[in-house]
XYZ file of C-alpha atoms in Angstrom:
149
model
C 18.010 8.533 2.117
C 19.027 9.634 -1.434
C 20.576 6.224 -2.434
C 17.327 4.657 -1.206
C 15.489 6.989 -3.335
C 17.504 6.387 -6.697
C 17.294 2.325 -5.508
C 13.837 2.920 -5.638
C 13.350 4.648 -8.416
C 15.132 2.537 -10.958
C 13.120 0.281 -9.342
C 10.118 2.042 -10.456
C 11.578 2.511 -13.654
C 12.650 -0.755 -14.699
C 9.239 -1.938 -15.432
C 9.079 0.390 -18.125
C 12.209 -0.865 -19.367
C 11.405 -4.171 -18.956
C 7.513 -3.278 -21.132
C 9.721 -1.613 -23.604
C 12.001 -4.712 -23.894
C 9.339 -7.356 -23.823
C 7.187 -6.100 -26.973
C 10.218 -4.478 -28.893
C 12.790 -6.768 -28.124
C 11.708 -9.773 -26.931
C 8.686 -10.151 -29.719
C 10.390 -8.315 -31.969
C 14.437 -8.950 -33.298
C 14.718 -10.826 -30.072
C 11.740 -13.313 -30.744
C 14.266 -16.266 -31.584
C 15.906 -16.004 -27.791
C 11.812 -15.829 -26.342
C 9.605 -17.783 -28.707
C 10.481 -20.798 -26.650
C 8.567 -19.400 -23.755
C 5.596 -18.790 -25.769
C 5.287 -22.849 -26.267
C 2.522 -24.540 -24.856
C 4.717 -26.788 -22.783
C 8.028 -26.328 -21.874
C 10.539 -27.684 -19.043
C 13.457 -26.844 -17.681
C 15.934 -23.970 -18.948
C 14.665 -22.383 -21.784
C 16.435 -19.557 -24.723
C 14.027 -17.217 -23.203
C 15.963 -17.515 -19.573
C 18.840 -15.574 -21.167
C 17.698 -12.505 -21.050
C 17.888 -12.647 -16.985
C 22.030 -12.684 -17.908
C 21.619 -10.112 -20.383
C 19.666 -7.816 -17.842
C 22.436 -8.686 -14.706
C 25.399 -7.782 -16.633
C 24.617 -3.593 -16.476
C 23.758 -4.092 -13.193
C 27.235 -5.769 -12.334
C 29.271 -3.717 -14.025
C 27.155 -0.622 -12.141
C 27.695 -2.372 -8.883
C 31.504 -2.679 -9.712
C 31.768 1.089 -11.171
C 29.691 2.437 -8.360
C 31.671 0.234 -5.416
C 35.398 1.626 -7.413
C 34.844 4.964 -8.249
C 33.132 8.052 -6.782
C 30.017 7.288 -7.791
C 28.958 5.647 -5.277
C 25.143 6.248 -6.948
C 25.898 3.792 -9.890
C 26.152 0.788 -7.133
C 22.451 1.955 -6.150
C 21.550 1.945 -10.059
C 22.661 -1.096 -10.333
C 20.654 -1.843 -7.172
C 17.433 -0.817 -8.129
C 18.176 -3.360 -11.344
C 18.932 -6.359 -9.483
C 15.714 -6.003 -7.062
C 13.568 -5.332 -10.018
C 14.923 -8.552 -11.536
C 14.276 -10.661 -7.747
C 10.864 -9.162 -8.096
C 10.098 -10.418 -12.007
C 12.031 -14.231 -10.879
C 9.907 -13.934 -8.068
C 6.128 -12.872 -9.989
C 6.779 -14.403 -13.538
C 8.942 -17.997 -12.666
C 7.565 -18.501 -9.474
C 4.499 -16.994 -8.904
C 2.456 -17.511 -12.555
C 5.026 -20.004 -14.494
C 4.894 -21.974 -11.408
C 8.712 -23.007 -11.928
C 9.362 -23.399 -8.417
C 6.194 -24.602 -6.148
C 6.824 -21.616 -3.601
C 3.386 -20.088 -4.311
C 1.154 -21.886 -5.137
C -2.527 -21.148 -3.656
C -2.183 -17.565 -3.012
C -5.563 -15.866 -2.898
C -3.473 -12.077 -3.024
C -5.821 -10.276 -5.697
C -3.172 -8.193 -6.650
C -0.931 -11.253 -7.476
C -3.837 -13.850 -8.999
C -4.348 -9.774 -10.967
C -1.011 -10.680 -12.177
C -1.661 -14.148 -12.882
C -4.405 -13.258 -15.248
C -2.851 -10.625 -17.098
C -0.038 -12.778 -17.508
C -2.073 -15.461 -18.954
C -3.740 -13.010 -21.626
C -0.498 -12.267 -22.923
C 0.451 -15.836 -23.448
C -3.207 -16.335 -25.227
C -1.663 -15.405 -28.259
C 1.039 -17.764 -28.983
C 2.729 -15.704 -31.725
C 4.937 -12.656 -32.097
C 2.415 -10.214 -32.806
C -0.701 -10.528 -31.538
C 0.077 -10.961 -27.446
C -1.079 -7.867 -25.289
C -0.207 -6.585 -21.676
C 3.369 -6.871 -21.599
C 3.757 -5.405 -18.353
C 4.786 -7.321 -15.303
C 4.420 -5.650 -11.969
C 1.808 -2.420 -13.247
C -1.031 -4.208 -15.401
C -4.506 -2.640 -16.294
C -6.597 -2.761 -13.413
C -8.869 -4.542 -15.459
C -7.004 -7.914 -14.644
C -7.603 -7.439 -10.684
C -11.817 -7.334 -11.267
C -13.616 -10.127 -10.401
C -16.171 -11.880 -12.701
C -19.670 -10.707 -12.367
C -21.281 -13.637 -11.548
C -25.287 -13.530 -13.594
């Protein structure tokens, strides 16, 4: 039960890290690795998709650590790491990139909520100016519906 907890939790945590990282790092010293993304049109592997080897390489070395030591809770760190980064694949690539046809007409409000906020950050093409850099928790003003007149 307690290593599900701490997998869960750095779960949990991660998208803070990952909000951190995104308007600090990635449109900030990082912006050469993620202005790529921020095109209007772009195919294949991008600069941007380094930052997915960046983020696995604490996780692997907690998964080693935790898997050859006594701490046994640093391979449920490193857990809690890689599922956050299946979930952001899975939302940002998939889901509103649209990378991989796997989802293509959901009708989920919580994931078109997503989809929109998403889209409002990459409004803003430039380093500065994007907002909502969240991925999994955005405002709950993304999930309302347009009031029709």
């Amino acid at each position: 039960m307690m290593f599900a907890l701490i997998t869960l939790g750095v779960f949990i945590i991660m998208e803070g890290v990952s909000w951190f990282t995104h308007k600090y790092v990635m449109h900030g010293f990082g912006w050469f690795l993620h202005e790529d993304h921020h095109q209007p049109k772009y195919d294949g592997f991008e600069k941007n998709d380094l930052f997915f080897a960046i983020f696995a390489v604490p996780s692997m070395a907690l998964f080693y650590f935790g898997s050859n030591t006594e701490y046994t809770f640093l391979l449920f760190i490193g857990l809690g790491i890689m599922c956050y980064g299946i979930a952001y694949f899975t939302i940002h690539d998939v889901l509103i990139h649209q990378r991989f046809k796997w989802f293509k007409n959901t009708n989920n409000p919580y994931l078109k909520g997503l989809r929109k906020a998403h889209k409002i950050h990459h409004k803003n093409m430039g380093k500065k100016d994007s907002q909502c850099f969240g991925m999994l928790f955005v405002p709950f003003k993304y999930f309302k519906k347009p009031k029709l007149n």
